Amino acid sequence: MRPTLRSARPLVITALLLTFVLPASLTFGAQAEKPRNGGELVFAVGGTPPSFDGHRETTFAMLHPLAPHYSTLLRFDPQAYPKIVGDVAEDKWTVSRDGLTYTFKIRKGIKFHDSSDLTSKDVKATYDKIIFPPEGVASARQASYGVVKSIEAPDPYTVVFQLKQISASFIANLASPWNFIYKADILAKDPRWYEKNVMGSGPFVFGEHVPGSYWTGRRNPNYFMKDRPYLDTFKAIFIRDTAPRVAAVRSGQALIEFRGFNPAAQEDIVKTLGKEAVVQESPWICNLTVTINSEKKPFNDPRVRRALTLAIDRWNASKALSKISLMKYVGGVFRPGSQFATPESELVKLAGFGKNIEASRKEARALLKAAGVPDGFSFTLKNRNVKEPYEVTGIYTIDQWRQIGLNVNHVMQEEGPYFNDLRQGNYDAAIDFACDFMDEPDLQLQKYLSAKKSPLNYGRYNDEVLDDLYDRQSRLTDKAERLKILRQFEKRVLDEQAYQFHILWWQRIVPHWSKVQGWKVTPSHYVNQDLRDVYLKLN
Amino acid sequence: MTRYIVQRLLLMIPTLFGVAALVFLLLRVLPGDIVELKYAGSGTFAPRQAIEREKAQLGLDKPLWRQFVDWIGGIARLDFGISMWTGRPITYEVAIRLELSLELAVMATLVAVLISVPLGTLAALKQDTWLDYAVRIFSIAGLAIPSFWLGIIMILVFIIFFHWLPPLTFTSFRVSPKANLQQLIWPALAVGYRYSAVATRMTRSAVLEVLREDYIRTARAKGLWEKVVLTRHALKNALLPVITVLGLEFAFLVGGLVVTEQVFNLNGIGKLFVEAISQRDYTMVQSLVLLTSFVFIFVNFLVDLVNAWLDPRIRYQ
């Protein structure tokens, strides 16, 4: 029976209500709700901080408990990611006509937790330590600032960065959540002081740290935003393993875990919390790729590598794997949905990204035949001994390759031997990963540069075309021009040479107690962790 | 006896030195080092220069023999060095966790003793009755069920039925006995049950054996009360192998409760051990191996002394 207008009326009314009235009421409701001051936010962290120095460390386990103590020069606006706004710098900055001089004004009245003023001298000392670290000081992201010639502080509230060449990613790099602003006087006395101590200007003052157990902070009464932070205190509990971390959120001993959980854990948490559960989701700037050892036969033949990528049905992988793991989005070298991502209409033209998998596999078999291995061959896929999402992805990929006649042995390894084998070239193919704090080609493409240039490239190939394209895009500030080069880069890596290729991009799922308000999920688990906008709702 | 004690104490030195040399070499043979792992593990683009600088900072650029001599020299001065991962002194990192691990080991041992000695004795006295069968089933179940599995079940029951979880952070017994017991009683029960299973079976068979001895028959023939025969003559002798087992298990518990500590999120030595190994924190792993080896050797030594005290027939020279 065809539905009549009369019978459809309740549906139409419901749809109209859902479309207009409900969102409006939610919006007005949200506007009407005033953040509440006070309370303690307890959250779980899936690791422990090595040292306390953001410039040196690379793990979120350092960032989540430490970020609330510090300010950065710029920051990503969590409400409008990836918009960049000032943190200790004012929201407006100037760039010289030649694009080589960046001038920032520092906000007045910002104080460190010892009540001393934060000035341009501190910003300069901080960036000098990151970009030009003194002897014996480790700086993990020094390479990202290779374009910086000098940093000057002409007056207490002005900082000037002089670049050697134009850089499209420079501003975004200054919003790095790792670049805590340190106190110049302390750095002058001991540049490694911050590895074991905390002295920042962020919304929370350091409280207590019990290694391996927890970290606490309390409200900074002198924070430069007079109405922030809302919370009195926070407590980060270190829980390395997933099961007890999920249990902690389910029991309410932790209200949130900011990095995120997989769908199964999400379901458990939502089932236990019921109406008290809120789930925030976002595409994640993390992905898994297949890296191929281009030095080994028959992988030194681009036709073989291309056959490997053609065999993988990513669109079906997205449907199947997203139900049981974090793996979700089909994408090229940039996060799907980001400003640099290749539109789907173009993406499907790249090898392995087409939607007609039978046609792709037919082409793959033909390529194997042309490469002299018509009956397929056997090889080993090395993978990290991490169940989620590595193991499931490895299993899926192997099954895809089996369908073009390849016999693959799955070897799961502990991190030490795994990275050692990748670095030494002791592998055929491997599942590799990447996670970044922002969508930025200068970051995401580093992995694909020639092995002699990039320690992240385990593919053991050198390709001057790629290196040249990288350098060119990095200097372009015209978005359209830059995108054109990025597409060429992507086509060469994923399609023509198929040195490394993406399986899927991740989905970030953060289920938490509804009383946690003011925090918004972003595509990176590294940003928006200073907790200054977070408050606890009264139930 | 004094000479024996001094001899045993002195023998500990070459034993520990051997352990130290072995673990130092084995760790260096394992693929992957701490700096590479730190950067690669988080996918960070770190140029070779930065990696070399970090290695130099940790002293990993020195020749192996030099690293070993520096480390052993430090230990001779009771300076165990700093953790390569956190940069904090090893003694500080270990001290934070040792209280919890020792307390848990003591509690689990108490649970095991309280279960195993009465049950094992009862089972022996009532051999081949329903009570004996019940105790045997209980103890075999204890052997079959891993303590971490029991821990997981406990946690699931707490969450699903009571929406509750034991505290996730450690509070010292001196600060709050209630909070301390709330956290540790559950893992102590989970571990103690398995531990008691071994000891129950050992107690049962030892008591059975002793009850067949001539001196027990003599004691009974003298008209001694059965209670006295049992406690003063039978149990005292039967407990010798039980104490040996309990001692070895206790030493194991101090550093070996890796999975149980993970299940209950306990900040103990076992968890530290696993993290240090996965992070290739050489100095930490080396020190922890030395510590657990020392605990094993020392507890064994104490067990030998207790055995001598309990059984006048045992004399050490």
XYZ file of N, CA and C in Angstrom, chain A residues 48-52 56-59 133-134 136-143 192 195-196 209-214 235 237-241 244 247-248 250-251 253 272 384 414-417 419-420 423 433 435 446 453-456 458 526, chain B residues 31-33 36-51 53-54 57-58 82 84-89 92-93 96-97 155-156 159-160 163-170 262-265 267 271 274-275 277-280:
348
model
N 51.698 6.755 31.029
C 52.299 7.605 32.061
C 53.278 8.569 31.405
N 53.374 9.786 31.933
C 54.301 10.735 31.306
C 55.748 10.333 31.572
N 56.576 10.300 30.529
C 57.999 10.010 30.764
C 58.633 11.163 31.542
N 58.995 12.240 30.866
C 59.423 13.435 31.591
C 58.258 14.426 31.499
N 58.438 15.618 32.086
C 57.348 16.604 32.066
C 57.570 17.653 30.977
N 60.218 17.913 24.618
C 61.012 16.702 24.452
C 60.143 15.474 24.170
N 58.958 15.429 24.792
C 58.150 14.211 24.737
C 57.234 14.173 23.509
N 56.741 12.976 23.231
C 55.919 12.801 22.037
C 54.621 12.042 22.333
N 54.364 11.770 23.611
C 53.193 10.959 23.921
C 52.059 11.783 24.538
N 68.087 23.910 20.204
C 68.334 23.392 21.561
C 69.820 23.415 21.915
N 70.119 23.824 23.150
C 71.528 23.816 23.558
C 72.056 22.382 23.664
N 73.037 18.895 24.701
C 72.513 18.015 25.754
C 71.023 18.144 25.992
N 70.358 18.974 25.207
C 68.907 19.133 25.386
C 68.185 18.518 24.188
N 67.220 17.649 24.479
C 66.492 16.977 23.396
C 65.269 17.800 22.996
N 65.061 17.934 21.696
C 63.886 18.649 21.181
C 63.265 17.782 20.088
N 62.079 17.260 20.377
C 61.481 16.261 19.479
C 61.004 16.847 18.160
N 60.612 18.116 18.169
C 60.021 18.682 16.949
C 60.881 19.776 16.322
N 62.134 19.741 16.610
C 63.071 20.733 16.059
C 62.964 20.799 14.534
N 62.804 19.634 13.902
C 62.804 19.570 12.437
C 61.631 20.329 11.819
N 67.256 21.977 31.308
C 66.559 20.678 31.486
C 65.682 20.671 32.741
N 62.179 19.114 32.652
C 61.971 17.669 32.514
C 61.405 17.067 33.798
N 61.699 17.733 34.938
C 61.266 17.160 36.219
C 60.402 18.108 37.033
N 52.044 14.685 42.025
C 52.262 13.617 41.057
C 52.797 12.386 41.778
N 52.082 11.301 41.662
C 52.577 10.018 42.158
C 52.872 9.171 40.920
N 54.152 8.958 40.601
C 54.489 8.251 39.364
C 53.738 6.922 39.221
N 53.185 6.744 38.039
C 52.475 5.489 37.756
C 51.066 5.465 38.292
N 50.687 6.472 39.087
C 49.366 6.423 39.719
C 48.478 7.594 39.301
N 48.829 8.793 39.697
C 47.970 9.927 39.328
C 48.726 11.251 39.302
N 42.135 15.649 38.357
C 42.980 14.515 38.732
C 43.059 13.577 37.535
N 44.184 10.021 36.288
C 44.583 8.711 36.810
C 45.197 7.911 35.669
N 46.393 7.394 35.907
C 47.081 6.646 34.842
C 46.622 5.197 34.838
N 45.984 4.797 33.750
C 45.505 3.414 33.615
C 45.922 2.939 32.228
N 46.957 2.159 32.194
C 47.563 1.795 30.911
C 46.676 0.865 30.077
N 46.025 -0.085 30.749
C 45.279 -1.089 29.988
C 43.837 -0.683 29.744
N 40.662 -1.994 32.441
C 40.450 -1.203 33.662
C 40.109 0.259 33.378
N 36.498 0.216 32.747
C 35.845 -0.011 34.040
C 35.834 1.282 34.869
N 36.922 2.038 34.779
C 37.009 3.286 35.550
C 35.919 4.261 35.120
N 33.107 3.415 33.514
C 31.802 2.805 33.815
C 31.422 3.001 35.280
N 32.405 2.916 36.141
C 32.101 3.029 37.575
C 31.980 4.477 38.023
N 34.537 6.398 38.510
C 35.775 6.841 39.159
C 36.567 7.749 38.240
N 26.140 0.986 30.582
C 26.211 1.161 32.041
C 25.724 2.536 32.465
N 52.267 -4.564 14.590
C 52.457 -4.309 16.023
C 51.549 -5.229 16.824
N 56.130 -7.433 19.341
C 56.206 -6.436 20.392
C 56.886 -5.187 19.808
N 56.611 -4.012 20.385
C 57.063 -2.753 19.774
C 58.556 -2.685 19.466
N 59.376 -3.148 20.417
C 60.831 -3.059 20.225
C 61.296 -3.772 18.969
N 61.039 -5.087 18.875
C 61.464 -5.809 17.662
C 60.766 -5.307 16.406
N 59.700 -2.176 15.563
C 60.331 -0.978 15.008
C 61.764 -1.257 14.567
N 62.418 -2.133 15.309
C 63.786 -2.488 14.938
C 63.817 -3.139 13.546
N 63.078 -0.561 10.845
C 64.218 0.340 10.640
C 65.355 -0.360 9.896
N 51.737 3.208 11.071
C 50.693 4.143 11.499
C 51.211 5.572 11.480
N 49.964 9.529 13.360
C 49.022 10.346 14.130
C 49.599 11.751 14.234
N 55.690 13.971 5.542
C 57.078 13.654 5.926
C 57.380 12.163 5.809
N 66.005 11.189 3.829
C 65.562 12.445 4.432
C 64.636 12.233 5.624
N 63.868 11.161 5.578
C 62.854 10.980 6.603
C 63.044 9.677 7.374
N 63.343 9.791 8.689
C 63.470 8.565 9.488
C 62.134 7.844 9.670
N 61.045 8.505 9.314
C 59.732 7.853 9.440
C 59.408 6.976 8.243
N 59.881 3.937 6.336
C 60.486 2.606 6.467
C 60.487 1.855 5.134
N 45.597 15.356 20.721
C 46.661 16.169 21.302
C 46.191 17.591 21.631
N 66.205 -6.531 20.508
C 66.151 -5.492 19.479
C 65.359 -4.271 19.939
N 65.788 -3.106 19.461
C 65.083 -1.865 19.773
C 65.653 -1.211 21.011
N 65.932 0.109 20.936
C 66.378 0.784 22.145
C 65.380 1.870 22.531
N 64.843 5.131 20.169
C 64.179 4.815 18.896
C 62.700 4.502 19.158
N 62.495 3.737 20.217
C 61.141 3.295 20.539
C 60.248 4.475 20.908
N 60.815 5.403 21.632
C 60.049 6.571 22.088
C 59.559 7.390 20.893
N 60.452 7.659 19.970
C 60.076 8.476 18.813
C 59.229 7.694 17.812
N 59.701 6.494 17.478
C 58.961 5.704 16.493
C 57.582 5.335 17.021
N 57.503 5.009 18.318
C 56.247 4.583 18.920
C 55.170 5.621 18.856
N 55.544 6.887 18.802
C 54.519 7.922 18.707
C 54.470 8.513 17.300
N 55.209 7.926 16.380
C 55.166 8.366 14.988
C 55.767 9.747 14.764
N 56.646 10.162 15.670
C 57.213 11.510 15.559
C 58.383 11.539 14.579
N 58.423 12.595 13.795
C 59.510 12.796 12.852
C 60.697 13.344 13.632
N 61.621 12.475 13.980
C 62.787 12.924 14.732
C 64.041 12.657 13.909
N 64.767 13.715 13.537
C 65.969 13.484 12.748
C 67.017 12.690 13.529
N 67.874 12.037 12.793
C 68.925 11.198 13.382
C 69.701 11.967 14.456
N 69.932 13.251 14.164
C 70.708 14.087 15.082
C 70.017 14.161 16.465
N 68.683 14.329 16.447
C 67.937 14.417 17.705
C 68.000 13.095 18.464
N 67.932 12.001 17.710
C 67.983 10.681 18.344
C 69.350 10.458 18.982
N 71.418 12.708 19.994
C 71.565 13.606 21.144
C 70.897 13.016 22.382
N 69.704 12.462 22.171
C 68.967 11.858 23.291
C 69.725 10.634 23.822
N 72.545 11.728 25.897
C 72.055 12.220 27.180
C 71.831 11.072 28.167
N 71.430 9.922 27.645
C 71.169 8.764 28.500
C 72.415 7.891 28.700
N 69.337 6.466 37.461
C 68.043 7.076 37.157
C 67.328 6.252 36.087
N 65.747 5.611 32.706
C 65.971 6.235 31.389
C 64.675 6.788 30.823
N 63.559 6.281 31.287
C 62.270 6.723 30.746
C 61.792 8.007 31.416
N 61.857 8.044 32.761
C 61.296 9.200 33.470
C 62.363 10.194 33.928
N 63.597 9.742 34.012
C 64.660 10.632 34.471
C 64.693 10.765 35.990
N 63.825 10.054 36.682
C 63.818 10.129 38.143
C 64.640 8.974 38.719
N 65.140 9.154 39.996
C 65.959 8.083 40.593
C 65.181 6.770 40.684
N 63.567 6.032 44.012
C 62.309 6.767 44.227
C 61.147 6.062 43.530
N 61.368 5.684 42.280
C 60.299 5.018 41.499
C 59.904 3.696 42.152
N 58.000 4.041 45.698
C 56.578 4.391 45.574
C 55.723 3.133 45.425
N 56.277 2.168 44.683
C 55.485 0.970 44.373
C 55.703 -0.178 45.346
N 35.685 -7.675 39.085
C 35.452 -6.305 38.603
C 34.136 -6.233 37.841
N 33.878 -7.226 37.009
C 32.623 -7.213 36.245
C 31.417 -7.290 37.176
N 30.912 -3.941 38.866
C 30.378 -2.892 37.989
C 28.938 -3.183 37.593
N 28.688 -4.418 37.172
C 27.348 -4.722 36.656
C 26.298 -4.720 37.770
N 27.622 -1.192 40.435
C 28.095 0.080 39.862
C 29.221 0.659 40.720
N 30.080 -0.187 41.125
C 31.173 0.196 42.037
C 32.470 -0.451 41.576
N 33.560 0.165 41.921
C 34.873 -0.374 41.568
C 35.818 -0.073 42.730
N 36.717 -0.980 43.050
C 37.690 -0.637 44.096
C 38.454 0.629 43.695
N 38.921 1.417 44.675
C 39.650 2.644 44.334
C 40.797 2.363 43.366
N 41.029 3.326 42.460
C 42.053 3.116 41.431
C 43.418 3.641 41.848
N 43.426 4.432 42.901
C 44.729 4.944 43.349
C 45.009 4.442 44.763
N 46.273 4.267 45.043
C 46.692 3.640 46.301
C 46.687 4.642 47.451
N 47.574 -5.231 36.608
C 46.973 -4.518 35.474
C 45.453 -4.537 35.574
N 44.894 -5.686 35.941
C 43.435 -5.815 36.024
C 42.868 -4.834 37.051
N 43.530 -4.729 38.212
C 43.033 -3.846 39.271
C 43.680 -2.453 39.222
N 44.449 -2.212 38.183
C 45.200 -0.956 38.042
C 45.986 -0.624 39.312
N 49.396 0.147 41.239
C 50.681 0.746 40.887
C 51.804 0.001 41.618
N 53.708 -4.159 37.534
C 53.310 -3.254 36.442
C 54.512 -2.416 35.985
N 56.741 -4.536 33.727
C 56.266 -4.699 32.347
C 56.453 -3.406 31.549
N 56.108 -2.289 32.176
C 56.269 -1.015 31.473
C 57.730 -0.755 31.138
N 60.077 -2.929 30.683
C 60.541 -3.815 29.606
C 60.028 -3.316 28.261
N 58.744 -2.965 28.206
C 58.200 -2.527 26.914
C 58.800 -1.189 26.486
N 59.252 -0.391 27.448
C 59.864 0.894 27.083
C 61.379 0.784 26.902
N 61.916 -0.404 27.128
C 63.363 -0.630 27.073
C 64.104 0.303 28.034
